Coordinates of C-alpha atoms in Angstrom, one line a residue:
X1 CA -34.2 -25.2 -42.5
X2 CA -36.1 -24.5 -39.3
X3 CA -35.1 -25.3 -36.1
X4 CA -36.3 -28.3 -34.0
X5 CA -38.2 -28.0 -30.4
X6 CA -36.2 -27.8 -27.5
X7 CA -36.7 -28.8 -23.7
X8 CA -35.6 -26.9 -21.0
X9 CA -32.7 -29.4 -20.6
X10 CA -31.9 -29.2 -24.1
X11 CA -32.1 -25.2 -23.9
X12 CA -29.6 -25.3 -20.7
X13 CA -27.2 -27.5 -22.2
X14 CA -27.2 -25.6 -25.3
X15 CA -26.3 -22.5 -23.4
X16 CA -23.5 -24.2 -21.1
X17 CA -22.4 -25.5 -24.7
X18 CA -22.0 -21.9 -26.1
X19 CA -20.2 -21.1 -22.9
X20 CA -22.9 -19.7 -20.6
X21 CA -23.2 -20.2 -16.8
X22 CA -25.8 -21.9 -15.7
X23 CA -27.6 -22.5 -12.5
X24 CA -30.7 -23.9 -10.8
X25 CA -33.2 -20.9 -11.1
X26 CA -31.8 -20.6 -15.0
X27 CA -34.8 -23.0 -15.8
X28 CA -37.5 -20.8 -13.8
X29 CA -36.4 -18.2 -15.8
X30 CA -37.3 -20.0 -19.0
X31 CA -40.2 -21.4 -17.8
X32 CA -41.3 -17.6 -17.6
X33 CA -40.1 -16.3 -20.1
X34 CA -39.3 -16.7 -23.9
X35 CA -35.7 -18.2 -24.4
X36 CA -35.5 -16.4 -27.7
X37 CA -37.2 -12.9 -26.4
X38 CA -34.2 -13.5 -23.4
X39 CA -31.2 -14.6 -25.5
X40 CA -31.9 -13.8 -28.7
X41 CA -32.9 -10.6 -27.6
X42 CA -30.2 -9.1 -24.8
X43 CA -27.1 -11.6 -26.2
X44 CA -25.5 -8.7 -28.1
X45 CA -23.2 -7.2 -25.5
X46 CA -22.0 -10.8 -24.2
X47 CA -20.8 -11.9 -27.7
X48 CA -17.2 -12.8 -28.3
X49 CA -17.5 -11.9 -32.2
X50 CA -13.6 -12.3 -32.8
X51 CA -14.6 -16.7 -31.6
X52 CA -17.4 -16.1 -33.9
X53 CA -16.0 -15.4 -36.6
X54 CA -14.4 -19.2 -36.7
X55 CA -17.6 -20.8 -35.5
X56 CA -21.3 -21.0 -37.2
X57 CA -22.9 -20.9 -33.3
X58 CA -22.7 -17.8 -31.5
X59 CA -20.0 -17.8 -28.6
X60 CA -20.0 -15.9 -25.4
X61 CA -17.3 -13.9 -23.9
X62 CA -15.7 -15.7 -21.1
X63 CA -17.0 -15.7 -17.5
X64 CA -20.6 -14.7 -19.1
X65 CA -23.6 -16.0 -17.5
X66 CA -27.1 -16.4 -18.0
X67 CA -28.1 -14.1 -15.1
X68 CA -26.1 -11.5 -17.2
X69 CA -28.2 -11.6 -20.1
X70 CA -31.5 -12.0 -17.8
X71 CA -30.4 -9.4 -15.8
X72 CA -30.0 -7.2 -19.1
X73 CA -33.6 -8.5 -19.9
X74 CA -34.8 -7.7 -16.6
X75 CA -33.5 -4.1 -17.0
X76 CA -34.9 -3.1 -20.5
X77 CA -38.3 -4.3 -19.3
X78 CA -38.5 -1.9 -16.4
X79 CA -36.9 0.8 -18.6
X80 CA -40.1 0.3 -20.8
X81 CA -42.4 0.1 -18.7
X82 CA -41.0 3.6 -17.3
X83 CA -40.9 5.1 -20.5
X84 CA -43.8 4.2 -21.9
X85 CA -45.6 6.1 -19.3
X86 CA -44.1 9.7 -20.2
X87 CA -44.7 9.0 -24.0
X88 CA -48.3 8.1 -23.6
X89 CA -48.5 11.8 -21.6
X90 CA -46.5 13.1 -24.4
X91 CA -48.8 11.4 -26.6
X92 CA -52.1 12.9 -25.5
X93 CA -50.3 16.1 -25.3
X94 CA -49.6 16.4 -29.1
X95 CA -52.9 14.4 -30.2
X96 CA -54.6 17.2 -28.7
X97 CA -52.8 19.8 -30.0
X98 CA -53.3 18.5 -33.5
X99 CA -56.5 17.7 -33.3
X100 CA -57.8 21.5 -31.5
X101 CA -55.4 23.1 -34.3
X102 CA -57.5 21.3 -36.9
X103 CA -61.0 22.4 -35.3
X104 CA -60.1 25.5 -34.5
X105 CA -59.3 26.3 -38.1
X106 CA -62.2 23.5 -39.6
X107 CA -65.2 23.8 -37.4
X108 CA -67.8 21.8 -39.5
X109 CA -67.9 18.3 -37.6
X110 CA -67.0 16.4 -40.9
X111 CA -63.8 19.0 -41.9
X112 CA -61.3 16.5 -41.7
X113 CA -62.9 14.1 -44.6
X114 CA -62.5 17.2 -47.0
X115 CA -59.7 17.0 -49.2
X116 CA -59.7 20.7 -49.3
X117 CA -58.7 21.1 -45.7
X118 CA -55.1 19.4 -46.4
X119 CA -52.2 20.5 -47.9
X120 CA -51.0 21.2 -51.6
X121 CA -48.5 18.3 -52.3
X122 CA -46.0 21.0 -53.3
X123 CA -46.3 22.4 -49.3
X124 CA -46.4 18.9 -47.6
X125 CA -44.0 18.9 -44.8
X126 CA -41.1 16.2 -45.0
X127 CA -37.9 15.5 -43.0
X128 CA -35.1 17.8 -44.1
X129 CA -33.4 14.7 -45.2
X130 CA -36.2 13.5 -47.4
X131 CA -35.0 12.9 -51.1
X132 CA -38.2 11.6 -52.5
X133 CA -41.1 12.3 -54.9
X134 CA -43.2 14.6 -52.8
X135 CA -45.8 14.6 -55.1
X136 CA -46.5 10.7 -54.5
X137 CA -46.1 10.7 -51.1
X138 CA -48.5 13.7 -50.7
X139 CA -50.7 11.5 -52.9
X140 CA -50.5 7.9 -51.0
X141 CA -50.3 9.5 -47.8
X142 CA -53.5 11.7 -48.4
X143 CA -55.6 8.6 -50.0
X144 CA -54.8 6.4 -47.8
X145 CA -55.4 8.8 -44.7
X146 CA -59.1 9.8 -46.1
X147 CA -59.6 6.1 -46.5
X148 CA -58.9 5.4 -43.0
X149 CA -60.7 8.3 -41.6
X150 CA -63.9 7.2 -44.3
X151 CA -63.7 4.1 -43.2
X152 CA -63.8 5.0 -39.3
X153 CA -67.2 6.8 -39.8
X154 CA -68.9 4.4 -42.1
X155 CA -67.8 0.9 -41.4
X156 CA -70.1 0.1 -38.9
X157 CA -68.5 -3.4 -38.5
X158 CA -65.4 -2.1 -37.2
X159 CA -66.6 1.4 -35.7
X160 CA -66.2 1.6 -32.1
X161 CA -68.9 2.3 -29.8
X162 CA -68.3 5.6 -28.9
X163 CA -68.0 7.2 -32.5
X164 CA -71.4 4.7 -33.4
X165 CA -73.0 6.3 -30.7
X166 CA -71.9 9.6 -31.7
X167 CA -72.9 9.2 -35.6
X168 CA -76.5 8.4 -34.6
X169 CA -77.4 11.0 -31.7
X170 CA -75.9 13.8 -33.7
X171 CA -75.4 12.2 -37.5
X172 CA -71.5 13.6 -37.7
X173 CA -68.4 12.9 -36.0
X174 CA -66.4 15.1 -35.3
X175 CA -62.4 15.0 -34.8
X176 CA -62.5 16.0 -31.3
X177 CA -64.4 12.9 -30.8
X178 CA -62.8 10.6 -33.6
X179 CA -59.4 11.9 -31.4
X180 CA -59.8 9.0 -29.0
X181 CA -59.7 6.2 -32.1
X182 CA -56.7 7.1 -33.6
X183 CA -53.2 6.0 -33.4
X184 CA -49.9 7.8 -32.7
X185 CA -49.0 7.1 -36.1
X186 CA -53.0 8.2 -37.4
X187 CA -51.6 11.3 -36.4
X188 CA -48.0 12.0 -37.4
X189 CA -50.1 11.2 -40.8
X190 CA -52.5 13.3 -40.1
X191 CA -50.3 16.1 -39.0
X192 CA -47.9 15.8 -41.7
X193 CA -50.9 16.7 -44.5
X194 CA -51.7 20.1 -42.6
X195 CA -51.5 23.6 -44.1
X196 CA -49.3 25.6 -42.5
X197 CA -51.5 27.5 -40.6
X198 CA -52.7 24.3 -38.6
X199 CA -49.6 23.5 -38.1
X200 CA -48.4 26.7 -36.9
X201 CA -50.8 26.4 -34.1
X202 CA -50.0 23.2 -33.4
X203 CA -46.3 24.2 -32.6
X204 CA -47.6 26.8 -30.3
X205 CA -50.0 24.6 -28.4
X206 CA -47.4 22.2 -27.6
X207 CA -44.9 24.9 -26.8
X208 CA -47.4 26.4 -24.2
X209 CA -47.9 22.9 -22.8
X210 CA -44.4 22.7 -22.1
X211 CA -44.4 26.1 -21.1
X212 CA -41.3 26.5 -23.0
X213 CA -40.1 29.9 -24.8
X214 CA -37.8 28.2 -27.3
X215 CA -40.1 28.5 -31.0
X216 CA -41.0 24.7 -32.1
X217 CA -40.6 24.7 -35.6
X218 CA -43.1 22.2 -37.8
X219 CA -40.8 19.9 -39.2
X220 CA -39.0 19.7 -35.5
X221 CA -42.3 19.2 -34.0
X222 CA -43.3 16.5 -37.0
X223 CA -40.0 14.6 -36.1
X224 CA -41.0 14.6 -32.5
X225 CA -44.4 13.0 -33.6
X226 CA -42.5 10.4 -35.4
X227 CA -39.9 9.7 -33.3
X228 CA -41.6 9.8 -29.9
X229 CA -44.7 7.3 -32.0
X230 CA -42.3 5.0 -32.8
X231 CA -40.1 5.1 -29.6
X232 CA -44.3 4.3 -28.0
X233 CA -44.9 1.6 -30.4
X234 CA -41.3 -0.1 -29.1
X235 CA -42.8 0.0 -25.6
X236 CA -46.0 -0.8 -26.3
X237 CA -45.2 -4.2 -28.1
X238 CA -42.6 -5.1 -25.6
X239 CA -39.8 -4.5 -28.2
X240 CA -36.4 -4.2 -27.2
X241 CA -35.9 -0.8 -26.0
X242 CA -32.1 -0.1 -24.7
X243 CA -30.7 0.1 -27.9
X244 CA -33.3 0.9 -30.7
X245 CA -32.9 3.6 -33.0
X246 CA -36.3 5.5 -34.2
X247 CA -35.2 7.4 -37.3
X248 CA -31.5 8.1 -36.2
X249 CA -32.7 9.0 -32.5
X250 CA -31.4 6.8 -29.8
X251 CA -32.8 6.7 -26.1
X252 CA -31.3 9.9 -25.5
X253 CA -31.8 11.7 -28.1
X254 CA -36.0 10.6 -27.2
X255 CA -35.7 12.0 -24.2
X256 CA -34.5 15.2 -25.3
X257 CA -37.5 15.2 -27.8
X258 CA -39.8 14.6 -24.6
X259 CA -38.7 17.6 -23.1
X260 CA -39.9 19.6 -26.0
X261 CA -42.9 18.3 -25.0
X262 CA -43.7 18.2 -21.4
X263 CA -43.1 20.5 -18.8
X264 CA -40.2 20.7 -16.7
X265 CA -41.8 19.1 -13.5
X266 CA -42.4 15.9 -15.4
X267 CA -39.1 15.4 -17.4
X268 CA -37.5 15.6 -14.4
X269 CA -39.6 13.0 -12.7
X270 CA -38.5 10.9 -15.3
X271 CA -34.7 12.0 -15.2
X272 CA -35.2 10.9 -11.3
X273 CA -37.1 7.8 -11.9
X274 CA -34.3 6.5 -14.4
X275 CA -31.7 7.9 -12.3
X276 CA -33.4 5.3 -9.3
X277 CA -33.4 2.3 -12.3
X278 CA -30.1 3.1 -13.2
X279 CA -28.7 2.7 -9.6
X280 CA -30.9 -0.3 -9.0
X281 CA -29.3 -2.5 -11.7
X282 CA -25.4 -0.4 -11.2
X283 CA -23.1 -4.0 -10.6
X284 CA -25.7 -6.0 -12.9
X285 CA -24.9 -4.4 -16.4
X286 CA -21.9 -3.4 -17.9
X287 CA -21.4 0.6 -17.3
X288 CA -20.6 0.8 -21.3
X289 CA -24.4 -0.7 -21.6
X290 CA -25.7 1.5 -19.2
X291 CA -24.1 4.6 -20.6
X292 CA -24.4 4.1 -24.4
X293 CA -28.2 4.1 -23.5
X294 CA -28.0 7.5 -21.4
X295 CA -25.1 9.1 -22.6
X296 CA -25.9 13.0 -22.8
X297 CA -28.1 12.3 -19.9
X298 CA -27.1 14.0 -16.2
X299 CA -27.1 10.3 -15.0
X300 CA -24.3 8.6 -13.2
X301 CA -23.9 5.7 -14.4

């Protein structure tokens, strides 16, 4: 059964009800903002789950308030709205590299709508823990990547301008171009279905980018693609960020993916920008909060 409407004032004394503080600017808050995206979203840590487990409502810990959870709120947007600036760098960075690896080796404009140019599904590159059929995955993954690319070029409804104008000045469009229409995820696809050679080059791209020594192996770089994608996609959508897990990785376990991928000077911009967001909400969150997201991290928390 769905839940009914609530007003503001049923909202607060729900709260206070559940044994949550209260005060005058608790309202303003909801006026801005989404009671469930606040409480539903950051409640976790003020729980009291051993009262729960005797009650069907949810019950905070004692002393909890709702600038605690806001606060928490607060926090996790700015932490996303930092991130989410490095990954989009770290985003063009291994687009790029894809997309020049393919080229290079391809160099007919239309290359990447020729099934020939992909992988054998007995060489497609999949997670070390991957316990599936690789021959349907390779499949699905391959049809439904040619479809999308296909359908790119040719739907003229849904092409963008750009790749319209491209198709009729020079009649093909060629992934260099295309580049700027596709997705993180049109990617990790995309780079996934390479031959090894393409991939190769891809590794060695990024690793130059980062001007890092250390070798970047394919299936290390195709779960950077897929985690750093979906740790993007979190920010992007204004998903709760401070305690997701993308494919087992955790916030720091994304940033030490990042630095696989941009340079030094960068990464530590961000280490120093976090540090600064860190010490800006130190007394506002619980130190166990703050350091279960940075653990691993050289931040005091």
């Amino acid at each position: 059964m769905a839940k009914e409407f609530k007003t503001y004032a049923q909202l607060i004394e729900l709260l206070e009800s559940r044994g949550v503080a209260t005060n005058a600017t608790t309202v303003d808050c909801l006026r801005r903002e989404s009671y469930y995206a606040v409480i539903n979203g950051y409640k976790g840590p003020f729980l009291d789950k051993n009262a729960a487990q005797s009650s069907s409502d949810d019950v905070f810990r004692e002393g909890t308030s709702f600038k605690n959870i806001y606060d928490l709120f607060l926090f996790d947007r700015e932490l996303r709205q930092l991130t989410f600036s490095y990954l989009a760098r770290a985003e063009a960075v291994l687009k790029n590299a894809v997309v020049y690896s393919f080229c290079n080796e391809y160099r007919a404009a239309d290359a990447y709508l020729d099934r020939s140019n992909y992988v054998a599904s007995s060489d497609l590159l999949v997670p070390k823990a991957f316990r599936g059929n690789k021959g349907y995955q390779h499949s699905k993954n391959l049809a439904e990547l040619l479809n999308l690319l296909n359908d790119k070029v040719s739907n003229e409804q849904r092409m963008r301008p750009f790749v319209k104008h491209y198709l009729n000045k020079y009649g093909a469009v060629p992934l260099w171009v295309l580049q700027n229409d596709l997705t993180f995820g049109n990617i990790s696809h995309f780079y996934q279905l390479q031959k090894r050679g393409v991939q190769n080059a891809a590794c060695k791209l990024v690793g130059q980018t980062a001007n890092r020594n250390q070798r970047l192996e394919p299936v290390m770089l195709f779960r950077v693609i897929q985690v750093l994608s979906g740790f993007r996609n979190i920010c992007a959508h204004d998903e709760r960020l401070y305690c997701a897990v993308v494919r087992g990785a955790r916030f720091s376990d994304m940033y030490s993916l990042l630095c696989r991928v941009l340079p030094d000077d960068e990464t530590k911009a961000m280490l120093d920008e976090l540090g600064k967001l860190v010490g800006s909400y130190r007394g506002l969150i619980a130190q166990d909060v703050l350091y279960n997201v940075f653990k691993e991290m050289n931040i005091r928390v």
